mmCIF file of C-alpha atoms in Angstrom:
data_model
loop_
_atom_site.group_PDB
_atom_site.id
_atom_site.type_symbol
_atom_site.label_atom_id
_atom_site.label_comp_id
_atom_site.label_asym_id
_atom_site.label_seq_id
_atom_site.Cartn_x
_atom_site.Cartn_y
_atom_site.Cartn_z
ATOM 1 C CA MET A 1 157.443 92.683 -31.081
ATOM 2 C CA GLU A 2 159.946 93.963 -28.535
ATOM 3 C CA LYS A 3 161.638 90.597 -28.422
ATOM 4 C CA ALA A 4 162.067 90.616 -32.143
ATOM 5 C CA MET A 5 163.592 94.065 -31.929
ATOM 6 C CA ASP A 6 165.954 92.905 -29.206
ATOM 7 C CA VAL A 7 167.123 90.017 -31.291
ATOM 8 C CA GLU A 8 167.648 92.288 -34.226
ATOM 9 C CA MET A 9 169.631 94.707 -32.129
ATOM 10 C CA GLU A 10 171.852 91.950 -30.908
ATOM 11 C CA ARG A 11 172.423 90.756 -34.412
ATOM 12 C CA GLU A 12 173.448 94.213 -35.498
ATOM 13 C CA GLY A 13 176.057 94.067 -32.794
ATOM 14 C CA GLY A 14 174.138 96.630 -30.768
ATOM 15 C CA GLY A 15 174.527 99.064 -33.620
ATOM 16 C CA GLU A 16 171.244 100.761 -32.944
ATOM 17 C CA GLU A 17 171.942 100.943 -29.237
ATOM 18 C CA GLU A 18 175.205 102.630 -29.984
ATOM 19 C CA GLU A 19 173.441 105.171 -32.093
ATOM 20 C CA GLU A 20 170.873 105.878 -29.406
ATOM 21 C CA GLU A 21 173.592 106.334 -26.852
ATOM 22 C CA THR A 22 175.563 108.651 -29.058
ATOM 23 C CA GLU A 23 172.355 110.594 -29.608
ATOM 24 C CA SER A 24 171.839 111.234 -25.906
ATOM 25 C CA VAL A 25 175.505 112.032 -25.291
ATOM 26 C CA SER A 26 175.301 114.390 -28.204
ATOM 27 C CA ASP A 27 172.186 116.010 -26.721
ATOM 28 C CA VAL A 28 173.894 116.593 -23.389
ATOM 29 C CA LEU A 29 176.850 118.158 -25.132
ATOM 30 C CA ARG A 30 174.570 120.283 -27.253
ATOM 31 C CA ASP A 31 172.831 121.587 -24.139
ATOM 32 C CA ARG A 32 176.076 122.438 -22.400
ATOM 33 C CA PHE A 33 177.223 124.102 -25.576
ATOM 34 C CA ARG A 34 174.060 126.149 -25.678
ATOM 35 C CA LEU A 35 174.642 127.430 -22.140
ATOM 36 C CA SER A 36 178.082 128.715 -23.059
ATOM 37 C CA THR A 37 176.761 130.229 -26.255
ATOM 38 C CA ILE A 38 174.062 132.077 -24.369
ATOM 39 C CA SER A 39 176.565 133.741 -22.084
ATOM 40 C CA ILE A 40 178.957 134.618 -24.907
ATOM 41 C CA ALA A 41 176.196 135.913 -27.175
ATOM 42 C CA GLU A 42 174.548 138.006 -24.480
ATOM 43 C CA ALA A 43 177.845 139.557 -23.469
ATOM 44 C CA GLU A 44 178.609 140.398 -27.070
ATOM 45 C CA ALA A 45 175.159 141.844 -27.669
ATOM 46 C CA LYS A 46 175.606 144.034 -24.610
ATOM 47 C CA ARG A 47 178.962 145.182 -25.908
ATOM 48 C CA ASN A 48 177.162 146.353 -29.015
ATOM 49 C CA GLY A 49 174.467 148.046 -27.012
ATOM 50 C CA MET A 50 171.833 145.565 -28.128
ATOM 51 C CA GLU A 51 169.645 142.864 -26.785
ATOM 52 C CA ILE A 52 169.368 139.531 -28.458
ATOM 53 C CA SER A 53 166.207 137.492 -28.608
ATOM 54 C CA GLU A 54 166.303 134.006 -27.118
ATOM 55 C CA PRO A 55 165.343 131.924 -30.131
ATOM 56 C CA ILE A 56 168.083 133.679 -32.073
ATOM 57 C CA VAL A 57 170.699 132.668 -29.536
ATOM 58 C CA ALA A 58 169.416 129.111 -29.701
ATOM 59 C CA CYS A 59 169.706 129.295 -33.462
ATOM 60 C CA ILE A 60 173.275 130.569 -33.319
ATOM 61 C CA SER A 61 174.126 127.900 -30.803
ATOM 62 C CA ASP A 62 172.794 125.094 -32.960
ATOM 63 C CA LEU A 63 174.608 126.536 -35.935
ATOM 64 C CA ALA A 64 177.908 126.703 -34.045
ATOM 65 C CA PHE A 65 177.431 123.227 -32.613
ATOM 66 C CA LYS A 66 176.791 121.862 -36.051
ATOM 67 C CA TYR A 67 179.844 123.692 -37.338
ATOM 68 C CA ALA A 68 182.006 122.304 -34.538
ATOM 69 C CA ALA A 69 180.782 118.764 -34.868
ATOM 70 C CA GLU A 70 180.457 118.489 -38.613
ATOM 71 C CA GLN A 71 182.918 120.847 -40.192
ATOM 72 C CA LEU A 72 185.556 121.596 -37.623
ATOM 73 C CA ALA A 73 186.034 118.142 -36.125
ATOM 74 C CA LYS A 74 186.079 116.583 -39.551
ATOM 75 C CA ASP A 75 188.502 119.117 -41.018
ATOM 76 C CA LEU A 76 190.856 118.816 -38.049
ATOM 77 C CA GLU A 77 190.940 115.066 -38.349
ATOM 78 C CA LEU A 78 191.542 115.253 -42.090
ATOM 79 C CA PHE A 79 194.324 117.806 -41.761
ATOM 80 C CA ALA A 80 196.072 115.781 -39.071
ATOM 81 C CA GLN A 81 195.674 112.651 -41.131
ATOM 82 C CA HIS A 82 197.055 114.472 -44.144
ATOM 83 C CA ALA A 83 200.155 115.318 -42.134
ATOM 84 C CA SER A 84 200.400 111.639 -41.138
ATOM 85 C CA ARG A 85 199.560 112.435 -37.546
ATOM 86 C CA LYS A 86 197.054 111.026 -35.107
ATOM 87 C CA ILE A 87 197.147 114.067 -32.902
ATOM 88 C CA VAL A 88 195.497 117.292 -33.913
ATOM 89 C CA LYS A 89 197.795 120.233 -33.280
ATOM 90 C CA MET A 90 197.426 124.015 -33.279
ATOM 91 C CA GLU A 91 198.568 124.292 -36.863
ATOM 92 C CA ASP A 92 195.579 122.188 -37.936
ATOM 93 C CA VAL A 93 193.211 124.590 -36.225
ATOM 94 C CA VAL A 94 194.906 127.577 -37.821
ATOM 95 C CA LEU A 95 194.626 125.861 -41.192
ATOM 96 C CA SER A 96 190.917 125.225 -40.747
ATOM 97 C CA ALA A 97 190.406 128.981 -40.562
ATOM 98 C CA HIS A 98 191.877 129.566 -43.991
ATOM 99 C CA ARG A 99 188.691 130.833 -45.585
ATOM 100 C CA ASN A 100 188.973 134.306 -44.133
ATOM 101 C CA GLU A 101 192.263 136.145 -43.962
ATOM 102 C CA HIS A 102 191.458 138.129 -40.853
ATOM 103 C CA LEU A 103 190.268 135.084 -39.009
ATOM 104 C CA ALA A 104 193.401 133.238 -40.024
ATOM 105 C CA ALA A 105 195.566 136.120 -38.841
ATOM 106 C CA SER A 106 193.723 136.295 -35.515
ATOM 107 C CA LEU A 107 194.198 132.618 -34.904
ATOM 108 C CA ARG A 108 197.798 132.637 -35.978
ATOM 109 C CA SER A 109 198.630 135.356 -33.493
ATOM 110 C CA LEU A 110 196.788 133.492 -30.748
ATOM 111 C CA CYS A 111 198.751 130.434 -31.732
ATOM 112 C CA ASP A 112 201.975 132.394 -31.272
ATOM 113 C CA ASP A 113 200.741 133.573 -27.892
ATOM 114 C CA LEU A 114 200.110 130.046 -26.755
ATOM 115 C CA LYS A 115 203.497 128.952 -27.986
ATOM 116 C CA ALA A 116 205.146 131.807 -26.143
ATOM 117 C CA LYS A 117 203.397 130.732 -22.978
ATOM 118 C CA GLU A 118 205.132 127.383 -23.141
ATOM 119 C CA PRO A 119 206.972 127.202 -19.790
ATOM 120 C CA GLN A 120 210.267 125.353 -19.659
ATOM 121 C CA SER A 121 210.066 123.461 -22.909
ATOM 122 C CA GLU A 122 212.829 125.210 -24.779
ATOM 123 C CA ARG A 123 212.628 122.825 -27.689
ATOM 124 C CA LYS A 124 210.927 125.242 -30.031
ATOM 125 C CA ARG A 125 212.388 128.381 -28.590
ATOM 126 C CA LYS A 126 215.936 127.267 -29.225
ATOM 127 C CA LYS A 127 215.638 127.476 -32.969
ATOM 128 C CA THR A 128 213.510 130.585 -33.224
ATOM 129 C CA PRO A 129 215.058 133.543 -31.460
ATOM 130 C CA ARG A 130 212.584 136.122 -30.246
ATOM 131 C CA LYS A 131 213.569 138.547 -32.962
ATOM 132 C CA GLU A 132 211.803 136.431 -35.515
ATOM 133 C CA ASN A 133 208.479 136.974 -33.828
ATOM 134 C CA LYS A 134 207.011 139.574 -36.126
ATOM 135 C CA ALA A 135 204.091 141.257 -34.463
ATOM 136 C CA THR A 136 205.272 141.226 -30.875
ATOM 137 C CA THR A 137 207.759 143.294 -28.966
ATOM 138 C CA SER A 138 210.805 141.625 -27.516
ATOM 139 C CA VAL A 139 209.588 141.182 -23.982
ATOM 140 C CA VAL A 140 206.472 139.116 -23.772
ATOM 141 C CA HIS A 141 204.699 139.260 -20.471
ATOM 142 C CA ILE A 142 201.307 137.758 -20.720
ATOM 143 C CA PRO A 143 199.405 137.466 -17.459
ATOM 144 C CA ASP A 144 198.180 134.012 -16.631
ATOM 145 C CA ASN A 145 194.510 133.185 -16.413
ATOM 146 C CA MET B 1 182.785 147.931 -19.861
ATOM 147 C CA THR B 2 186.274 148.613 -21.142
ATOM 148 C CA PRO B 3 188.178 145.598 -22.370
ATOM 149 C CA HIS B 4 191.261 144.722 -20.416
ATOM 150 C CA PHE B 5 194.426 144.833 -22.526
ATOM 151 C CA THR B 6 198.038 144.298 -21.643
ATOM 152 C CA THR B 7 200.530 146.559 -23.373
ATOM 153 C CA ILE B 8 201.453 143.772 -25.788
ATOM 154 C CA ASP B 9 197.858 143.131 -26.704
ATOM 155 C CA PHE B 10 197.409 146.805 -27.293
ATOM 156 C CA ALA B 11 200.216 146.915 -29.822
ATOM 157 C CA ARG B 12 198.822 143.937 -31.638
ATOM 158 C CA HIS B 13 195.354 145.369 -31.320
ATOM 159 C CA ARG B 14 196.452 148.506 -33.126
ATOM 160 C CA ASP B 15 198.228 146.479 -35.788
ATOM 161 C CA LEU B 16 195.180 144.410 -36.494
ATOM 162 C CA GLU B 17 192.891 147.373 -36.362
ATOM 163 C CA LEU B 18 194.694 148.665 -39.415
ATOM 164 C CA LYS B 19 194.287 145.397 -41.220
ATOM 165 C CA ILE B 20 190.653 144.897 -40.437
ATOM 166 C CA GLN B 21 188.176 146.230 -42.970
ATOM 167 C CA ASN B 22 184.656 147.271 -42.216
ATOM 168 C CA LYS B 23 182.915 144.209 -43.494
ATOM 169 C CA HIS B 24 184.858 141.612 -41.589
ATOM 170 C CA ASN B 25 185.037 143.109 -38.165
ATOM 171 C CA PHE B 26 186.497 140.345 -36.111
ATOM 172 C CA PRO B 27 186.620 141.143 -32.433
ATOM 173 C CA LEU B 28 189.680 143.164 -31.611
ATOM 174 C CA SER B 29 189.913 141.763 -28.125
ATOM 175 C CA LEU B 30 192.080 138.820 -28.929
ATOM 176 C CA SER B 31 193.482 138.325 -25.486
ATOM 177 C CA MET B 32 192.195 135.068 -24.196
ATOM 178 C CA GLU B 33 191.983 136.406 -20.688
ATOM 179 C CA ASP B 34 189.505 138.953 -21.908
ATOM 180 C CA GLU B 35 186.028 138.596 -20.436
ATOM 181 C CA ASN B 36 186.719 135.096 -19.161
ATOM 182 C CA ASN B 37 183.860 134.215 -21.363
ATOM 183 C CA THR B 38 184.625 131.325 -23.620
ATOM 184 C CA PHE B 39 183.870 127.690 -24.174
ATOM 185 C CA ASP B 40 184.949 125.073 -21.736
ATOM 186 C CA PRO B 41 187.892 123.211 -23.317
ATOM 187 C CA ASP B 42 186.586 119.944 -21.899
ATOM 188 C CA LEU B 43 183.275 120.468 -23.622
ATOM 189 C CA ILE B 44 184.873 121.090 -26.987
ATOM 190 C CA HIS B 45 187.195 118.164 -26.463
ATOM 191 C CA ALA B 46 184.211 115.949 -25.659
ATOM 192 C CA ILE B 47 182.459 117.022 -28.845
ATOM 193 C CA PHE B 48 185.529 116.252 -30.923
ATOM 194 C CA LYS B 49 186.015 112.892 -29.258
ATOM 195 C CA LEU B 50 182.422 111.983 -29.940
ATOM 196 C CA VAL B 51 182.793 112.735 -33.625
ATOM 197 C CA TRP B 52 186.188 111.064 -33.939
ATOM 198 C CA THR B 53 185.020 107.936 -32.146
ATOM 199 C CA ARG B 54 182.119 107.647 -34.542
ATOM 200 C CA ARG B 55 184.398 108.097 -37.513
ATOM 201 C CA ALA B 56 186.902 105.583 -36.186
ATOM 202 C CA LEU B 57 184.124 103.044 -35.746
ATOM 203 C CA GLU B 58 182.962 103.641 -39.268
ATOM 204 C CA ARG B 59 186.446 103.185 -40.614
ATOM 205 C CA GLU B 60 186.663 99.949 -38.711
ATOM 206 C CA ARG B 61 183.359 98.730 -40.052
ATOM 207 C CA ASN B 62 184.571 99.465 -43.545
ATOM 208 C CA ASP B 63 187.817 97.660 -42.866
ATOM 209 C CA VAL B 64 185.994 94.626 -41.589
ATOM 210 C CA ALA B 65 183.881 94.613 -44.685
ATOM 211 C CA ASP B 66 186.963 94.746 -46.897
ATOM 212 C CA ALA B 67 189.437 92.592 -45.080
ATOM 213 C CA LEU B 68 189.246 88.843 -45.066
ATOM 214 C CA ASP B 69 190.391 88.352 -41.538
ATOM 215 C CA CYS B 70 190.053 90.818 -38.767
ATOM 216 C CA GLU B 71 192.350 90.468 -35.810
ATOM 217 C CA VAL B 72 192.208 93.970 -34.547
ATOM 218 C CA GLY B 73 190.017 95.265 -31.793
ATOM 219 C CA ALA B 74 188.553 98.741 -31.601
ATOM 220 C CA GLY B 75 191.145 101.366 -31.039
ATOM 221 C CA THR B 76 194.036 98.971 -30.717
ATOM 222 C CA SER B 77 194.996 98.768 -34.337
ATOM 223 C CA LYS B 78 197.924 100.896 -35.273
ATOM 224 C CA LYS B 79 196.188 101.911 -38.440
ATOM 225 C CA ASN B 80 192.904 102.837 -36.903
ATOM 226 C CA ARG B 81 193.726 104.476 -33.585
ATOM 227 C CA GLN B 82 191.342 107.306 -32.944
ATOM 228 C CA THR B 83 192.419 110.860 -33.612
ATOM 229 C CA SER B 84 193.069 112.866 -30.471
ATOM 230 C CA ALA B 85 193.820 116.497 -29.845
ATOM 231 C CA ASN B 86 196.570 118.499 -28.312
ATOM 232 C CA GLY B 87 195.501 120.715 -25.396
ATOM 233 C CA LYS B 88 196.537 123.902 -27.132
ATOM 234 C CA ALA B 89 194.643 122.913 -30.253
ATOM 235 C CA ILE B 90 191.503 122.568 -28.126
ATOM 236 C CA LYS B 91 192.079 125.983 -26.626
ATOM 237 C CA LEU B 92 192.468 127.443 -30.070
ATOM 238 C CA SER B 93 189.304 125.695 -31.205
ATOM 239 C CA CYS B 94 187.461 127.196 -28.250
ATOM 240 C CA GLU B 95 188.619 130.593 -29.412
ATOM 241 C CA LEU B 96 187.579 129.852 -32.960
ATOM 242 C CA LEU B 97 184.094 128.924 -31.850
ATOM 243 C CA ARG B 98 183.903 131.911 -29.547
ATOM 244 C CA ILE B 99 184.849 134.128 -32.486
ATOM 245 C CA LEU B 100 182.136 132.457 -34.551
ATOM 246 C CA ILE B 101 179.511 133.363 -31.966
ATOM 247 C CA THR B 102 180.756 136.900 -31.448
ATOM 248 C CA GLU B 103 181.005 137.517 -35.185
ATOM 249 C CA ALA B 104 177.466 136.297 -35.707
ATOM 250 C CA VAL B 105 176.151 138.512 -32.932
ATOM 251 C CA GLN B 106 178.266 141.498 -33.891
ATOM 252 C CA ARG B 107 177.299 141.423 -37.561
ATOM 253 C CA ALA B 108 173.635 140.922 -36.758
ATOM 254 C CA ALA B 109 173.853 143.786 -34.258
ATOM 255 C CA THR B 110 175.207 146.040 -37.000
ATOM 256 C CA ILE B 111 172.218 145.262 -39.201
ATOM 257 C CA SER B 112 169.850 145.695 -36.300
ATOM 258 C CA GLU B 113 171.391 149.018 -35.402
ATOM 259 C CA ALA B 114 171.153 150.207 -38.997
ATOM 260 C CA GLU B 115 167.445 149.473 -38.868
ATOM 261 C CA GLY B 116 167.100 151.363 -35.634
ATOM 262 C CA ALA B 117 166.014 148.332 -33.646
ATOM 263 C CA SER B 118 167.205 147.635 -30.122
ATOM 264 C CA LYS B 119 166.900 143.880 -30.236
ATOM 265 C CA ILE B 120 168.541 141.406 -32.557
ATOM 266 C CA GLU B 121 165.914 139.387 -34.354
ATOM 267 C CA ALA B 122 165.710 136.611 -36.916
ATOM 268 C CA THR B 123 165.656 138.924 -39.905
ATOM 269 C CA HIS B 124 168.949 140.464 -38.817
ATOM 270 C CA LEU B 125 170.576 137.077 -38.377
ATOM 271 C CA GLU B 126 169.248 135.961 -41.728
ATOM 272 C CA ARG B 127 170.968 138.765 -43.554
ATOM 273 C CA ILE B 128 174.427 138.032 -42.180
ATOM 274 C CA LEU B 129 174.238 134.274 -42.383
ATOM 275 C CA PRO B 130 175.515 133.682 -45.941
ATOM 276 C CA GLN B 131 178.724 135.667 -45.522
ATOM 277 C CA LEU B 132 179.226 134.219 -42.057
ATOM 278 C CA LEU B 133 179.064 130.699 -43.371
ATOM 279 C CA LEU B 134 181.456 131.565 -46.160
ATOM 280 C CA ASP B 135 183.929 133.009 -43.707
ATOM 281 C CA PHE B 136 184.104 130.025 -41.397
#
């Protein structure tokens, strides 16, 4: 029976193998993702003076992973494609947050921060003098990581 | 644990504080240096690449099914080169996901607090889930 399965897999062009491999890569990523989520969630719970139960963190992690892999990745690709690009840029990420105004505003200001951090590439800075930057003061000193 | 703001962040913080209503309390600590506690950009990038590779392969399979002759190899065709992401976009995505987690926890904590509990449980998460999913 195994031989028959092997033959079938070869015929499919290793399609099933591919899927199995993607599954295990996906599992590894999901686990790493969960570790980060645990630390972020616990820190946030502490900030709110609460504890958070473990299965709930796992739940939030799976939810966020699913969001990242299914909604976010897909939306980013579609937005970039829509703009006839192959490279996803910051504006695509900002656009994907359009459902909530506050979220969109948060991301947009972070986007501006990141742009301001751009070292010597004066390309974008040439056209937009600092005065046009609405929410920031004129001197922007953001400490590096 | 007091958050660490620069003077610029503080100004923006105040600005946004005014805009933010009670329901949608997104974290006011928007500085990315804050808490050093966010997703690894490489991890997020890997997740995206996984998804985009899969989608590119699917597109190719569909193309092969449609086209009469197929001269292109995976990833070499101009039409079907896989989507990739700019470094800053990944960073921003990390922030987005971090905000998702913190929002979920923060909103659930509010419910939990209102009930007088000290631990966030499933029932608290349940209650905030619909609006959370609508917001993201």
